[in-house]
Coordinates of C-alpha atoms in Angstrom, one line a residue:
V1 CA -310.3 -84.6 186.9
R2 CA -313.7 -84.5 185.3
D3 CA -315.3 -86.7 187.9
V4 CA -314.8 -83.9 190.7
T5 CA -315.9 -81.0 187.8
T6 CA -319.2 -83.6 187.6
G7 CA -319.6 -83.5 191.2
R8 CA -319.1 -79.3 192.0
S9 CA -321.1 -78.8 188.0
R10 CA -324.6 -80.3 189.8
G11 CA -327.2 -79.1 190.3
S12 CA -326.3 -75.9 187.3
R13 CA -326.1 -76.1 184.2
G14 CA -324.0 -77.0 181.9
D15 CA -323.0 -74.9 179.1
S16 CA -320.6 -73.5 177.8
E17 CA -319.8 -71.3 180.2
S18 CA -319.6 -73.2 183.4
H19 CA -316.8 -76.0 181.2
R20 CA -314.5 -72.6 180.5
Q21 CA -314.7 -71.9 183.8
W22 CA -313.7 -75.4 185.0
K23 CA -311.1 -75.7 182.0
E24 CA -309.7 -72.1 183.0
K25 CA -309.3 -73.2 187.2
I26 CA -307.8 -76.3 185.6
L27 CA -305.0 -74.7 183.6
Q28 CA -303.9 -72.3 185.8
I29 CA -303.8 -75.1 189.1
L30 CA -301.6 -76.9 185.8
A31 CA -299.4 -73.9 185.5
E32 CA -298.8 -74.1 189.0
I33 CA -297.5 -77.6 189.4
Q34 CA -295.2 -77.2 185.9
A35 CA -293.7 -75.1 182.8
P36 CA -293.4 -76.1 179.4
L37 CA -289.2 -76.6 179.4
S38 CA -286.8 -74.4 177.8
L39 CA -284.3 -76.7 175.9
L40 CA -282.5 -73.0 175.4
L41 CA -282.6 -72.3 179.0
L42 CA -280.9 -75.8 180.5
R43 CA -278.4 -75.1 178.2
L44 CA -277.7 -71.9 179.0
C45 CA -277.7 -73.7 182.4
N46 CA -276.5 -76.5 182.1
W47 CA -273.2 -74.1 180.9
A48 CA -273.3 -72.0 183.3
L49 CA -273.0 -74.2 186.3
L50 CA -270.1 -76.3 185.0
R51 CA -268.5 -72.9 185.6
L52 CA -270.0 -72.6 189.1
L53 CA -269.4 -76.0 190.0
N54 CA -265.0 -75.1 188.4
R55 CA -265.7 -72.3 191.0
L56 CA -267.2 -73.4 194.3
F57 CA -265.5 -76.6 194.0
L58 CA -261.6 -78.3 194.2
S59 CA -263.5 -81.2 191.8
V60 CA -266.5 -83.0 191.5
Q61 CA -266.3 -87.2 191.5
L62 CA -268.5 -89.7 190.3
H63 CA -269.1 -92.8 190.9
R64 CA -269.1 -95.1 188.0
G65 CA -270.3 -97.9 189.2
Q66 CA -273.4 -96.2 190.0
L67 CA -274.0 -94.3 187.4
E68 CA -273.3 -97.9 185.6
M69 CA -276.4 -99.3 187.1
V70 CA -278.7 -95.9 186.5
L71 CA -277.6 -96.0 183.0
R72 CA -278.8 -100.5 182.7
A73 CA -282.1 -99.6 185.1
A74 CA -282.7 -97.0 182.3
R75 CA -282.7 -99.3 179.5
M76 CA -285.5 -101.1 181.0
P77 CA -288.2 -101.0 178.7
G78 CA -291.6 -99.2 179.3
V79 CA -290.8 -98.8 183.1
P80 CA -290.4 -95.4 184.3
L81 CA -287.3 -94.4 187.1
V82 CA -288.3 -92.6 189.5
F83 CA -285.1 -91.5 191.5
L84 CA -285.3 -90.9 195.7
S85 CA -282.4 -88.3 196.8
T86 CA -281.9 -87.2 199.7
H87 CA -281.6 -83.6 200.0
K88 CA -278.6 -82.2 201.7
S89 CA -278.0 -78.1 199.5
Q90 CA -280.1 -76.5 197.5
L91 CA -277.7 -76.9 194.7
D92 CA -279.0 -80.9 194.9
G93 CA -281.4 -80.4 192.3
L94 CA -279.4 -78.4 190.0
L95 CA -276.9 -81.0 189.8
L96 CA -278.5 -84.2 189.4
S97 CA -280.8 -82.7 186.9
F98 CA -277.7 -81.4 185.1
L99 CA -275.8 -85.6 185.5
L100 CA -279.1 -87.0 184.5
F101 CA -279.5 -84.9 181.2
S102 CA -275.8 -85.0 180.6
Q103 CA -276.2 -89.0 180.6
G104 CA -278.5 -89.4 178.1
M105 CA -282.1 -90.0 180.4
G106 CA -283.2 -86.3 179.5
V107 CA -284.7 -83.4 181.5
P108 CA -286.6 -85.1 184.2
R109 CA -289.4 -83.4 186.8
V110 CA -287.6 -81.9 189.5
T111 CA -290.0 -81.9 193.3
V112 CA -289.2 -78.3 194.4
G113 CA -290.5 -78.4 198.9
G114 CA -292.0 -76.2 200.5
Q115 CA -289.7 -74.1 200.4
V116 CA -290.1 -69.8 199.6
C117 CA -289.6 -69.2 195.9
S118 CA -290.3 -65.2 194.5
P119 CA -292.8 -65.7 191.5
R120 CA -289.5 -65.3 188.9
L121 CA -287.3 -68.5 190.6
R122 CA -290.6 -70.4 190.6
A123 CA -290.8 -69.5 186.6
L124 CA -287.3 -70.4 186.2
L125 CA -286.7 -73.1 187.4
G126 CA -290.4 -74.9 186.5
R127 CA -288.5 -73.7 183.1
L128 CA -286.0 -76.6 183.9
G129 CA -287.9 -79.4 185.4
G130 CA -289.4 -78.4 188.5
I131 CA -292.3 -78.8 189.6
F132 CA -294.3 -77.8 192.2
L133 CA -297.7 -78.1 194.5
P134 CA -300.6 -76.4 193.9
S135 CA -300.8 -73.4 196.5
R136 CA -303.9 -75.2 198.0
L137 CA -302.2 -78.2 198.4
E138 CA -299.1 -76.5 199.9
R139 CA -301.1 -74.6 202.7
T140 CA -303.2 -77.7 203.7
P141 CA -300.7 -80.8 202.8
S142 CA -302.6 -83.4 205.0
N143 CA -305.1 -84.5 202.4
P144 CA -304.1 -84.2 199.2
D145 CA -306.7 -85.9 197.9
E146 CA -309.0 -82.4 198.6
G147 CA -311.0 -81.1 195.2
L148 CA -310.0 -80.0 192.1
P149 CA -306.1 -78.9 193.3
G150 CA -305.1 -82.8 193.8
A151 CA -307.3 -84.7 191.5
V152 CA -305.1 -82.1 188.3
L153 CA -301.7 -83.2 190.7
A154 CA -302.6 -86.8 190.5
T155 CA -303.5 -87.3 186.8
Y156 CA -300.3 -85.1 186.1
V157 CA -298.3 -87.4 188.1
E158 CA -299.7 -90.5 186.0
E159 CA -298.9 -88.4 183.3
V160 CA -295.2 -88.0 184.0
L161 CA -294.8 -91.8 184.4
R162 CA -297.2 -93.1 182.0
S163 CA -294.8 -90.6 179.1
R164 CA -291.6 -92.1 180.7
Q165 CA -290.2 -88.6 182.1
P166 CA -287.7 -89.6 185.1
L167 CA -288.8 -88.3 188.5
L168 CA -286.4 -87.1 191.2
I169 CA -288.3 -87.2 194.8
F170 CA -286.3 -84.9 197.4
L171 CA -286.9 -87.4 200.8
E172 CA -285.8 -84.5 203.0
E173 CA -285.9 -81.0 203.6
P174 CA -282.1 -78.5 204.1
P175 CA -281.8 -78.5 206.9
A176 CA -284.1 -80.5 208.6
A177 CA -282.0 -84.2 207.8
L178 CA -282.7 -87.6 207.9
R179 CA -286.2 -87.2 208.4
L180 CA -289.2 -87.3 205.7
S181 CA -290.6 -84.0 205.0
A182 CA -294.1 -83.4 204.4
P183 CA -294.5 -82.4 200.4
A184 CA -292.2 -85.9 200.0
R185 CA -295.1 -88.2 201.7
E186 CA -297.4 -85.9 198.9
W187 CA -295.0 -86.8 195.8
L188 CA -294.3 -90.2 197.4
A189 CA -298.6 -90.8 197.5
L190 CA -298.8 -89.3 194.7
V191 CA -296.8 -92.2 192.8
Y192 CA -298.4 -95.4 194.3
R193 CA -301.3 -94.4 194.0
A194 CA -300.6 -94.2 190.1
V195 CA -300.1 -98.2 190.2
R196 CA -302.0 -98.6 192.7
D197 CA -304.8 -97.7 190.2
G198 CA -303.0 -98.9 187.8
A199 CA -301.9 -95.6 185.6
V200 CA -298.9 -97.7 185.5
P201 CA -298.2 -101.2 185.9
D202 CA -295.2 -100.3 187.6
V203 CA -292.4 -97.9 188.5
L204 CA -288.6 -98.4 189.4
L205 CA -287.4 -97.0 192.2
I206 CA -283.5 -95.5 192.3
P207 CA -281.3 -94.6 195.2
V208 CA -279.6 -91.3 193.8
G209 CA -277.2 -88.5 196.6
I210 CA -274.6 -86.3 196.5
A211 CA -272.2 -86.1 199.1
Y212 CA -270.4 -82.7 199.7
D213 CA -267.0 -82.4 202.4
V214 CA -267.8 -79.2 203.1
V215 CA -271.9 -78.3 202.1
P216 CA -272.3 -75.2 200.2

């Protein structure tokens, strides 16, 4: 981020006003990517989700063997967890977050794809752990290194992995199943670059998923 701002500032005065403007831009981009987690909202949504599940489905079945494998992976010291999932329904993010949170693995940062969100829904999802591509990268996703938004996003992903926050990446965008989505490519490229550049020594990729008899 400093390299980008320094390159853009060449030829202009490096005064405190210029630094303040750059800081405001960086914080604005960061606010587009993520929001501070709200434990109160998380607990309220978990309570509401349990009620919703009881109304939507006859039963919810959890594969104990697969859950034990995930818990064993989470106990590996010093390695950040990156969960990779198919995307069958808009409920998937809430369900997987609820499952991981209820099993003591913390609140995952969940990538929210290119679907259109109202500002209120985007703010709510951010407080629950959702993370988004900056608006400029959503419009032109082919080059994530383009300028300041790409630099801030790359640094943010490095910090998420370095602090060992679980990261959940959805590989598809419903209803286009069995095809890697453009946002998923961007997130995977950022994880790869964090390992390549030595921000983290390694990551543990864990496949997870939800199957429905009838997709809601």
